[in-house]
Short mmCIF file of C-alpha atoms and ligand atoms in Angstrom, two decimals:
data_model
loop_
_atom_site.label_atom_id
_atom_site.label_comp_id
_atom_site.label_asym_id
_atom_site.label_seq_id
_atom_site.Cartn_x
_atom_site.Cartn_y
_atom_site.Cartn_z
CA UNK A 1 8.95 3.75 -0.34
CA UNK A 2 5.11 1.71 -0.46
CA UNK A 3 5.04 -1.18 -3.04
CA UNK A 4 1.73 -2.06 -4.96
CA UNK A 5 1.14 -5.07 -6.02
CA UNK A 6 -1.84 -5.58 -8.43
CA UNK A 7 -3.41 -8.34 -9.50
CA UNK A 8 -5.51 -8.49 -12.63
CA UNK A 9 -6.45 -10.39 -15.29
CA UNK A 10 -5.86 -7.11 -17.74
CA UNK A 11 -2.82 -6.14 -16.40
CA UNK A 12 -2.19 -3.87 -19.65
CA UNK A 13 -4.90 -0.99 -18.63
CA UNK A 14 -3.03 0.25 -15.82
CA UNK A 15 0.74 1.02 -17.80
CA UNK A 16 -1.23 4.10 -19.26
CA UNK A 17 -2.21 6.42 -16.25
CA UNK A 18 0.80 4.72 -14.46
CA UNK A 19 3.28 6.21 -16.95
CA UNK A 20 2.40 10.35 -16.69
CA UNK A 21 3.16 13.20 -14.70
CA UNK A 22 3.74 12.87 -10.44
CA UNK A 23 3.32 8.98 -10.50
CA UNK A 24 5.80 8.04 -13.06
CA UNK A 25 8.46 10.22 -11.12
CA UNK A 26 7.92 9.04 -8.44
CA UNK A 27 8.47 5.43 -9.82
CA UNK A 28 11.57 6.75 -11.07
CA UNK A 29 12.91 8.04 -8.17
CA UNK A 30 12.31 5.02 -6.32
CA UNK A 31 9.71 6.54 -3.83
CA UNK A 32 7.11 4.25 -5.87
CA UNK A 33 7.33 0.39 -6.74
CA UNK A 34 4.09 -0.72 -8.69
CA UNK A 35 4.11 -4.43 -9.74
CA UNK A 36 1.67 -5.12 -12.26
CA UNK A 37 1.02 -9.27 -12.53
CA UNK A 38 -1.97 -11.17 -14.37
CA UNK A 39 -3.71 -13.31 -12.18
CA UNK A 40 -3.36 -15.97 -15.19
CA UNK A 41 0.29 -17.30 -14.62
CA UNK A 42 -1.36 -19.17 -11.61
CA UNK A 43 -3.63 -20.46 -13.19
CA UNK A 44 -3.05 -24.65 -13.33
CA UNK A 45 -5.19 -25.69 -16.03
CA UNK A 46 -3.98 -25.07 -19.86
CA UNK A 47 -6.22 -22.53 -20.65
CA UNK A 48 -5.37 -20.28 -17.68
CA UNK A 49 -8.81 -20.03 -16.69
CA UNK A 50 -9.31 -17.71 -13.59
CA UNK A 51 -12.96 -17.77 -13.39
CA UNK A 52 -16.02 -20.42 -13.44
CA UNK A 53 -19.56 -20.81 -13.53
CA UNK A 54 -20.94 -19.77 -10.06
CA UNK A 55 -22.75 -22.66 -7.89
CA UNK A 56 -26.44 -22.75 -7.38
CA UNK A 57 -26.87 -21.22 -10.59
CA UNK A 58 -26.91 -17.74 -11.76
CA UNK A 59 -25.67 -15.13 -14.80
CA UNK A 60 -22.26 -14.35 -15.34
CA UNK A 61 -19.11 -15.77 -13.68
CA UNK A 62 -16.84 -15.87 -10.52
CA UNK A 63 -13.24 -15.60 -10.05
CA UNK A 64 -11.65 -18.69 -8.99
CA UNK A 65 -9.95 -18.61 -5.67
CA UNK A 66 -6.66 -20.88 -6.29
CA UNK A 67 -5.19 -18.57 -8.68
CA UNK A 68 -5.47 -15.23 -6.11
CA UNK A 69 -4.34 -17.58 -3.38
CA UNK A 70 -1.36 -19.07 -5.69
CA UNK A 71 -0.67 -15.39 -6.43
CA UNK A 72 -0.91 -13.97 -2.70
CA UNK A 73 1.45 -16.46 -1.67
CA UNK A 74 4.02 -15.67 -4.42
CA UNK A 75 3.78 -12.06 -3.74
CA UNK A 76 3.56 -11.24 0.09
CA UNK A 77 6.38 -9.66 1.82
CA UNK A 78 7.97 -12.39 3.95
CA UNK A 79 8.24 -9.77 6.67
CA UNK A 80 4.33 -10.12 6.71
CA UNK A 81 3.84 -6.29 7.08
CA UNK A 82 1.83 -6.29 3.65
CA UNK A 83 -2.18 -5.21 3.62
CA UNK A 84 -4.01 -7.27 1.09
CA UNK A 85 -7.14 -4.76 -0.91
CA UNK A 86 -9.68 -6.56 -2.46
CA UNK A 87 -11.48 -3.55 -4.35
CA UNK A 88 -15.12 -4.39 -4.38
CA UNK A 89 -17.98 -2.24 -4.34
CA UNK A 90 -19.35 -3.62 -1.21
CA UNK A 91 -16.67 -2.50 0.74
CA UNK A 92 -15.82 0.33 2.87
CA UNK A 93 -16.23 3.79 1.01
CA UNK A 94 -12.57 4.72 -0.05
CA UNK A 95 -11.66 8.57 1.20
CA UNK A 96 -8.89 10.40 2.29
CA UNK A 97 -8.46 9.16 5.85
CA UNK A 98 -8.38 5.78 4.49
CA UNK A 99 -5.94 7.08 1.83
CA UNK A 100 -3.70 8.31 4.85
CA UNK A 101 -3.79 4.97 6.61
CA UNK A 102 -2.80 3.31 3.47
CA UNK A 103 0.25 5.43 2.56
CA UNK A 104 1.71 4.42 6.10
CA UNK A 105 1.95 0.91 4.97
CA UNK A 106 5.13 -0.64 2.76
CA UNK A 107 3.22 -3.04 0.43
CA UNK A 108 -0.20 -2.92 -0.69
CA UNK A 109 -1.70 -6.03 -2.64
CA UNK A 110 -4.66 -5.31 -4.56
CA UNK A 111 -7.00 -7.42 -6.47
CA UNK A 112 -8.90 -6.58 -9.01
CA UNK A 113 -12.42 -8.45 -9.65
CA UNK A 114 -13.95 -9.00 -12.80
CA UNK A 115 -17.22 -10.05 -13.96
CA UNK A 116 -19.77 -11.16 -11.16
CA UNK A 117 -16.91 -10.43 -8.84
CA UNK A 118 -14.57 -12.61 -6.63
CA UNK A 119 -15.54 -16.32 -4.67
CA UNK A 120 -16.36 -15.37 -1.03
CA UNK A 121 -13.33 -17.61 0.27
CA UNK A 122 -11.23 -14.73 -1.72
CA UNK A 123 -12.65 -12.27 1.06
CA UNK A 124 -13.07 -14.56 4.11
CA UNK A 125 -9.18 -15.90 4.30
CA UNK A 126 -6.94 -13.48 1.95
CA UNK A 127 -8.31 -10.28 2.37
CA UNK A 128 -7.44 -7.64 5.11
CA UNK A 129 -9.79 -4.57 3.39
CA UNK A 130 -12.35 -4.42 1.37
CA UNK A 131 -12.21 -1.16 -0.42
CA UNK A 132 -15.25 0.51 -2.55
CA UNK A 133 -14.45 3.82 -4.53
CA UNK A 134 -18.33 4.88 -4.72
CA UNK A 135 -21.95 3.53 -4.91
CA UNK A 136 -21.82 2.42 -8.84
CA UNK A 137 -20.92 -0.66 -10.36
CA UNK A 138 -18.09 -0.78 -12.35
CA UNK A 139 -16.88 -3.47 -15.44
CA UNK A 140 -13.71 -4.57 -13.25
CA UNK A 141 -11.74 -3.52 -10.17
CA UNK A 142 -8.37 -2.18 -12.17
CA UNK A 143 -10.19 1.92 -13.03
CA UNK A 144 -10.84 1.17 -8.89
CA UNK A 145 -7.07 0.20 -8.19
CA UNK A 146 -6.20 2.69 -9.97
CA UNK A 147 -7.82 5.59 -8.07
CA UNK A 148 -6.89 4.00 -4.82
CA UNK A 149 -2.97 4.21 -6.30
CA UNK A 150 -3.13 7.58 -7.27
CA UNK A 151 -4.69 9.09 -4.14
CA UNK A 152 -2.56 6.88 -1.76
CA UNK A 153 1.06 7.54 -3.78
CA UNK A 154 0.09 11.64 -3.63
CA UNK A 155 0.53 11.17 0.14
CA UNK A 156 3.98 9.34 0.91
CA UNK A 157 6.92 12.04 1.40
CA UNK A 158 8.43 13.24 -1.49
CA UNK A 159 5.86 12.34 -4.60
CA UNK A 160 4.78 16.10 -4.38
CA UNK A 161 7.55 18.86 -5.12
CA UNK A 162 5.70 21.01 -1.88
CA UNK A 163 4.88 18.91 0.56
CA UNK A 164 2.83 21.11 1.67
CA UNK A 165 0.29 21.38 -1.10
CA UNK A 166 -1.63 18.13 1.08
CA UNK A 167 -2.46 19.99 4.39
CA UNK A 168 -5.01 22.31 3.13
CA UNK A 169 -6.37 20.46 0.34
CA UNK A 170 -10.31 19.36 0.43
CA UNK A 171 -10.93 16.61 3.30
CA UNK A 172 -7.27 16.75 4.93
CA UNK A 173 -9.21 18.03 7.72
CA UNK A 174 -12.91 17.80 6.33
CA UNK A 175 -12.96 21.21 5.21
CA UNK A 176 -13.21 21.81 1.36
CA UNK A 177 -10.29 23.78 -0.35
CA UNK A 178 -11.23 27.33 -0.77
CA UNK A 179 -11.27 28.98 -4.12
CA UNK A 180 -8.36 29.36 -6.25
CA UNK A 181 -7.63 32.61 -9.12
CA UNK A 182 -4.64 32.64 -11.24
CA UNK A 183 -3.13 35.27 -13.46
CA UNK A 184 -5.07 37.36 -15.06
CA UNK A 185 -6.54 39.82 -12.14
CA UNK A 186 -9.85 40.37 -14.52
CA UNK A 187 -10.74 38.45 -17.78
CA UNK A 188 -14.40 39.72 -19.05
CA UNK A 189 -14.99 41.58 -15.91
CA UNK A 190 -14.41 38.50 -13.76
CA UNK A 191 -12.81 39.56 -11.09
CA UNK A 192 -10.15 38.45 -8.25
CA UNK A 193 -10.78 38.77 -4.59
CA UNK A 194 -8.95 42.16 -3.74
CA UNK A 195 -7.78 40.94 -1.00
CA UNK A 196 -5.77 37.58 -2.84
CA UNK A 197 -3.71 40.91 -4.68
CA UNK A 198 -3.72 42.92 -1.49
CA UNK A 199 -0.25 41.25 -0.40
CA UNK A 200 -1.35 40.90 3.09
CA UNK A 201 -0.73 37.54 4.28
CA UNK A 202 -2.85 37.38 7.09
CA UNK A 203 -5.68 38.84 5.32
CA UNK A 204 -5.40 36.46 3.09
CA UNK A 205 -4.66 33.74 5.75
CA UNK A 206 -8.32 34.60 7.45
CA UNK A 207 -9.97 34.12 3.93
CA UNK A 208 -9.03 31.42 3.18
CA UNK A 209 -10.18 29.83 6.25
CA UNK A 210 -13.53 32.11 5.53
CA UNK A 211 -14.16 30.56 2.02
CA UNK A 212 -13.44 26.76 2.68
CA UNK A 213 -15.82 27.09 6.29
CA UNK A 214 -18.53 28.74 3.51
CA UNK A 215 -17.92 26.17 0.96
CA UNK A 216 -17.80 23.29 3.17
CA UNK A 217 -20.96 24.35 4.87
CA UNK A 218 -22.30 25.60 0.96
CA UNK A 219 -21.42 21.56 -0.40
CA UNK A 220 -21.22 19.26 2.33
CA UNK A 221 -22.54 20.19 5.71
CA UNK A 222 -21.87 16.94 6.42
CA UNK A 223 -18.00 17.21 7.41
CA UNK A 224 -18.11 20.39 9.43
CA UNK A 225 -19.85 17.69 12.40
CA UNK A 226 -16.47 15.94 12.07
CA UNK A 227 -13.81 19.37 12.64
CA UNK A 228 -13.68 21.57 15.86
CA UNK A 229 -14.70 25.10 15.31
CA UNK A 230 -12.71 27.36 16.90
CA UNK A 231 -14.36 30.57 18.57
CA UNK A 232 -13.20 32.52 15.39
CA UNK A 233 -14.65 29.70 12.58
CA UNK A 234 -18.24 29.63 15.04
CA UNK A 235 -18.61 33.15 14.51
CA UNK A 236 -17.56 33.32 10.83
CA UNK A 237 -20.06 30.42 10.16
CA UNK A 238 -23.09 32.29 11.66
CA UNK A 239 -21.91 34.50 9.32
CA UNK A 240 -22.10 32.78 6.66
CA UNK A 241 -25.67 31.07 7.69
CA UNK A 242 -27.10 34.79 7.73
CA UNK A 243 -25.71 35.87 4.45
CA UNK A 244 -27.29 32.20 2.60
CA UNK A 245 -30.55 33.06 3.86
N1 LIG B 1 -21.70 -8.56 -8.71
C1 LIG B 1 -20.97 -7.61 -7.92
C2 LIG B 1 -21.90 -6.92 -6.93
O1 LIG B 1 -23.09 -6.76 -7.26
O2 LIG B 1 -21.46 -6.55 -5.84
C3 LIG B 1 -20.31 -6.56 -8.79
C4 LIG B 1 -19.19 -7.10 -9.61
S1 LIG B 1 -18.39 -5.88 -10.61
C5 LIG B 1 -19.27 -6.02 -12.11
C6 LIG B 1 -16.85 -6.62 -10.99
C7 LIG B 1 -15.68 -6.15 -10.17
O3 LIG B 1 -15.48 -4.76 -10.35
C8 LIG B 1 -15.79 -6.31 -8.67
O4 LIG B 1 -15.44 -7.60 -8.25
C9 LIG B 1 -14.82 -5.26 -8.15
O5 LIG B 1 -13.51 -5.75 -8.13
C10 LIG B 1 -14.93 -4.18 -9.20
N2 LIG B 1 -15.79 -3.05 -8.82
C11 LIG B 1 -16.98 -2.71 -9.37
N3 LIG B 1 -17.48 -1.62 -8.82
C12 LIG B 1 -16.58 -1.20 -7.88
C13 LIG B 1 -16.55 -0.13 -6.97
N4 LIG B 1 -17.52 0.76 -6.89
N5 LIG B 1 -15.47 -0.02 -6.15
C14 LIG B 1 -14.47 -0.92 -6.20
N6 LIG B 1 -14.45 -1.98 -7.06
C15 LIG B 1 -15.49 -2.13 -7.89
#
């Protein structure tokens, strides 16, 4: 069971994509505790103002750092094993090691900037990980909280039926899925791979390794410098060089 706690100032956007499909079973079978709170109820002045005007001058404004601390306080697991995510697009690059390392943990704080983004003391004494979901700007940190939710929760036992449906997907082991075909065999003359009707296992076993090597070399080259080949995969990928020529 991980806990997230997130805290926003619009609280409301995440009960939507929260509420569907894998993520709200998994809340309801307990494997999943997400605690949405608005940064506002610690807030101490009447108008539950959680930003200001930034010093030295400038456009836009800054979120105020006694309301996250107030909140961080309130919320941490006295057992201290909690991880406090400030989503910011100057952190590290979210991906799916990251995910993995995440899922291992039992509660996961996340905050949420808004506007010109978060005072600095937010990051240099409350913050264990700065987390960026790409190289774009977004209006606020909750779409950003929410991706990080939904690829972290996917991971922890149990919130998949298979559990195996993880191990081969795209960047478990920086190789990219290979292709997938579903019912029918041919629609307009586009057809299956014999060999995915063929009912031979390992056939199918060694194309499958075939097509995400090709794909992964096809769309990002980048990864296979991260895997090791194996004698098979280095002679399937010369392969597969000759043939894109
Ligand atoms: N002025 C900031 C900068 O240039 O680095 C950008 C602030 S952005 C408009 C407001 C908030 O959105 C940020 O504090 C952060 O929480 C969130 N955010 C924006 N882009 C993000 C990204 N790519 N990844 C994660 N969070 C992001």
């Amino acid at each position: 069971m991980i806990k997230f706690d997130v805290l926003s100032i619009f609280p409301e956007m995440f009960s939507s994509p929260l509420n569907f499909s894998l993520l709200k079973k998994a809340q309801e079978k307990g494997l999943l505790n997400i605690c949405l709170h608005d940064i506002r109820n610690w807030a101490n002045d009447k108008h539950k103002m959680t930003d200001d005007a930034p010093y030295g001058g400038g456009c836009g404004m800054v979120m105020k750092v006694e309301p996250v601390e107030k909140a961080l306080a309130a919320i941490r697991s006295p057992e201290d094993d909690s991880l406090v995510v400030l989503m910011t697009p100057q952190g590290e690059t979210f991906n799916q090691k990251i995910a993995a390392q995440l899922a291992e943990k039992k509660q996961i704080i996340i905050i949420c900037g808004r506007y010109e983004g978060v005072d600095e003391r937010i990051r240099e004494h409350l913050v264990d990980r700065e987390i960026s979901i790409g190289d774009y700007i977004l209006t606020g940190g909750d779409l950003a909280a929410l991706v990080l939710i939904d690829a972290v929760s996917r991971l922890i036992p149990d919130v998949l039926g298979n559990p195996e449906s993880t191990l081969g997907e795209s960047f478990s082991h920086n190789l990219l899925e290979y292709p997938q075909y579903t019912r029918p065999a041919e629609y307009k003359g586009w057809m299956v791979p014999d060999v995915l009707l063929s009912g031979n296992h390992a056939q199918i076993e060694l194309w499958h390794r075939r097509e995400s090597l090709k794909r992964t070399y096809q769309r990002r080259p980048d990864l296979l410098k991260k895997i090791k080949l194996s004698a098979e995969d280095k002679k399937n990928l010369e392969k597969i060089k000759l043939e894109d020529i």
